[in-house]
Amino acid sequence: MKKRIAVLTGAGVSAESGLGTYRDNGGLWDNYDPMEVASIQGWYRNRSKVLEFYNMQRAKLADARPNAAHIAIAELEKDFIVDVITQNVDNLHERAGSTHVVHLHGEATKVRPENCCNDDDGFSEKTVFDIGYGEVHLGDKAPNGVQLRPHIVFFGEAVPKLEEAIELVAKADILLIVGTSLSVYPAAGLYRYARADAPVYLIDPADVPLFDNRIVHIRKVATEGMAEFVATVRA
Ligand code: APR
């Protein structure tokens, strides 16, 4: 019986693909105010500014490629059942070959009518569709005639996939955390659901506020840290 690994990733796993992180020096939030471009208040205040921000994210993603860390995570599926739970809105895990990816904060290549996928319809994703690396502008409507919005969990919105993510962490035999500052809840609290007997590994070149002394911190960048992790779990 294959063991289960839950892999919780953040922007750091995509840093070596050339996609910025959020809070490192020069990160996205140094150049943009998340409350203007990634919050529900920002959306209602200025939809065009939010649409342009995600048009830019999609354009950058078109030129990005999965790095060796994404590929190593995907290749874990040869020997383990792997559940990737990512805070990232990029599609690099899927493009590297990971077959089970839960996007806690949505997906940059997807859009939906702004009146769907919320409390009223039980966060149904039946009207969500993938536009790849295209653009969306004010006035671009869905088939239901409503303005399109990014399929992103904005600050101030619920995280519909949280329960699913908690279940995946709670049943994992191993938890691996890669490249997240664990700054944003509820994603930041997910590691606390790891089973008491499950080893927990963190790959990050910086210190991360983890309140659990069992965590093995591989203080390296994702591509190098994944090589070390794979050697450890395959030993
Ligand atoms: N390899 C591994 N980790 C790295 C690398 C790298 N090459 N470069 C940076 N890191 C680490 C940083 O040390 C930091 O701990 O990645 C982490 C990036 O942290 P953030 O920029 O805060 O990104 P993240 O944790 O994913 O942010 C969470 O915040 O704004 C919201 O929705 C947004 O999903 C995002 C959430």
PDB file of C-alpha atoms and ligand atoms in Angstrom, residues 10-12 15-16 21-24 29 87-88 105 155 179-184 204-206 208 221-222, ligand 1:
ATOM      1  CA  GLY A  10       3.408  28.548  -1.564  1.00  0.00           C
ATOM      2  CA  ALA A  11       4.996  31.073  -3.898  1.00  0.00           C
ATOM      3  CA  GLY A  12       8.507  29.879  -3.021  1.00  0.00           C
ATOM      4  CA  ALA A  15      10.274  31.340  -7.359  1.00  0.00           C
ATOM      5  CA  GLU A  16      12.867  29.459  -9.433  1.00  0.00           C
ATOM      6  CA  THR A  21       6.851  35.663  -4.374  1.00  0.00           C
ATOM      7  CA  TYR A  22       4.627  38.049  -2.427  1.00  0.00           C
ATOM      8  CA  ARG A  23       6.553  39.061   0.676  1.00  0.00           C
ATOM      9  CA  ASP A  24      10.220  38.616  -0.152  1.00  0.00           C
ATOM     10  CA  TRP A  29       3.201  43.114  -2.475  1.00  0.00           C
ATOM     11  CA  GLN A  87      -1.761  28.564  -2.176  1.00  0.00           C
ATOM     12  CA  ASN A  88      -0.411  29.387  -5.632  1.00  0.00           C
ATOM     13  CA  HIS A 105      -6.620  30.529  -3.383  1.00  0.00           C
ATOM     14  CA  PHE A 155      -8.759  38.691   0.609  1.00  0.00           C
ATOM     15  CA  GLY A 179       8.070  27.786   0.005  1.00  0.00           C
ATOM     16  CA  THR A 180       5.451  29.542   2.077  1.00  0.00           C
ATOM     17  CA  SER A 181       5.830  32.202   4.737  1.00  0.00           C
ATOM     18  CA  LEU A 182       2.714  30.833   6.428  1.00  0.00           C
ATOM     19  CA  SER A 183       1.463  34.418   6.688  1.00  0.00           C
ATOM     20  CA  VAL A 184      -2.082  33.951   5.450  1.00  0.00           C
ATOM     21  CA  ASP A 204      12.514  27.088   2.689  1.00  0.00           C
ATOM     22  CA  PRO A 205      15.794  29.040   2.669  1.00  0.00           C
ATOM     23  CA  ALA A 206      14.428  31.399   5.346  1.00  0.00           C
ATOM     24  CA  VAL A 208       9.336  30.390   8.901  1.00  0.00           C
ATOM     25  CA  VAL A 221      15.702  26.632  -2.119  1.00  0.00           C
ATOM     26  CA  ALA A 222      12.947  24.392  -3.424  1.00  0.00           C
TER      27      ALA A 222
HETATM   28  N1  APR B   1      12.627  28.116  -2.711  1.00  0.00           N
HETATM   29  C1  APR B   1      11.861  27.877  -1.608  1.00  0.00           C
HETATM   30  N2  APR B   1      11.281  28.851  -0.871  1.00  0.00           N
HETATM   31  C2  APR B   1      11.493  30.116  -1.280  1.00  0.00           C
HETATM   32  C3  APR B   1      12.275  30.451  -2.412  1.00  0.00           C
HETATM   33  C4  APR B   1      12.859  29.380  -3.140  1.00  0.00           C
HETATM   34  N3  APR B   1      13.612  29.591  -4.224  1.00  0.00           N
HETATM   35  N4  APR B   1      12.277  31.809  -2.537  1.00  0.00           N
HETATM   36  C5  APR B   1      11.512  32.292  -1.529  1.00  0.00           C
HETATM   37  N5  APR B   1      11.054  31.276  -0.768  1.00  0.00           N
HETATM   38  C6  APR B   1      10.183  31.335   0.404  1.00  0.00           C
HETATM   39  C7  APR B   1      10.325  32.572   1.258  1.00  0.00           C
HETATM   40  O1  APR B   1      11.359  32.407   2.224  1.00  0.00           O
HETATM   41  C8  APR B   1       8.949  32.632   1.926  1.00  0.00           C
HETATM   42  O2  APR B   1       8.910  31.843   3.107  1.00  0.00           O
HETATM   43  O3  APR B   1       8.847  31.335  -0.063  1.00  0.00           O
HETATM   44  C9  APR B   1       8.018  32.010   0.878  1.00  0.00           C
HETATM   45  C10 APR B   1       7.194  33.026   0.130  1.00  0.00           C
HETATM   46  O4  APR B   1       6.312  33.620   1.051  1.00  0.00           O
HETATM   47  P1  APR B   1       5.191  34.587   0.491  1.00  0.00           P
HETATM   48  O5  APR B   1       5.789  35.520  -0.512  1.00  0.00           O
HETATM   49  O6  APR B   1       4.462  35.148   1.670  1.00  0.00           O
HETATM   50  O7  APR B   1       4.219  33.629  -0.339  1.00  0.00           O
HETATM   51  P2  APR B   1       3.082  32.671   0.237  1.00  0.00           P
HETATM   52  O8  APR B   1       3.460  32.127   1.571  1.00  0.00           O
HETATM   53  O9  APR B   1       2.770  31.702  -0.848  1.00  0.00           O
HETATM   54  O10 APR B   1       1.831  33.678   0.410  1.00  0.00           O
HETATM   55  C11 APR B   1       0.614  33.104   0.828  1.00  0.00           C
HETATM   56  O11 APR B   1      -0.494  35.219   0.542  1.00  0.00           O
HETATM   57  O12 APR B   1      -0.973  37.107  -0.639  1.00  0.00           O
HETATM   58  C12 APR B   1      -1.399  35.855  -0.349  1.00  0.00           C
HETATM   59  O13 APR B   1      -2.802  34.607  -1.730  1.00  0.00           O
HETATM   60  C13 APR B   1      -1.474  35.017  -1.588  1.00  0.00           C
HETATM   61  O14 APR B   1      -1.180  32.644  -1.758  1.00  0.00           O
HETATM   62  C14 APR B   1      -0.579  33.834  -1.277  1.00  0.00           C
HETATM   63  C15 APR B   1      -0.531  33.849   0.230  1.00  0.00           C
END
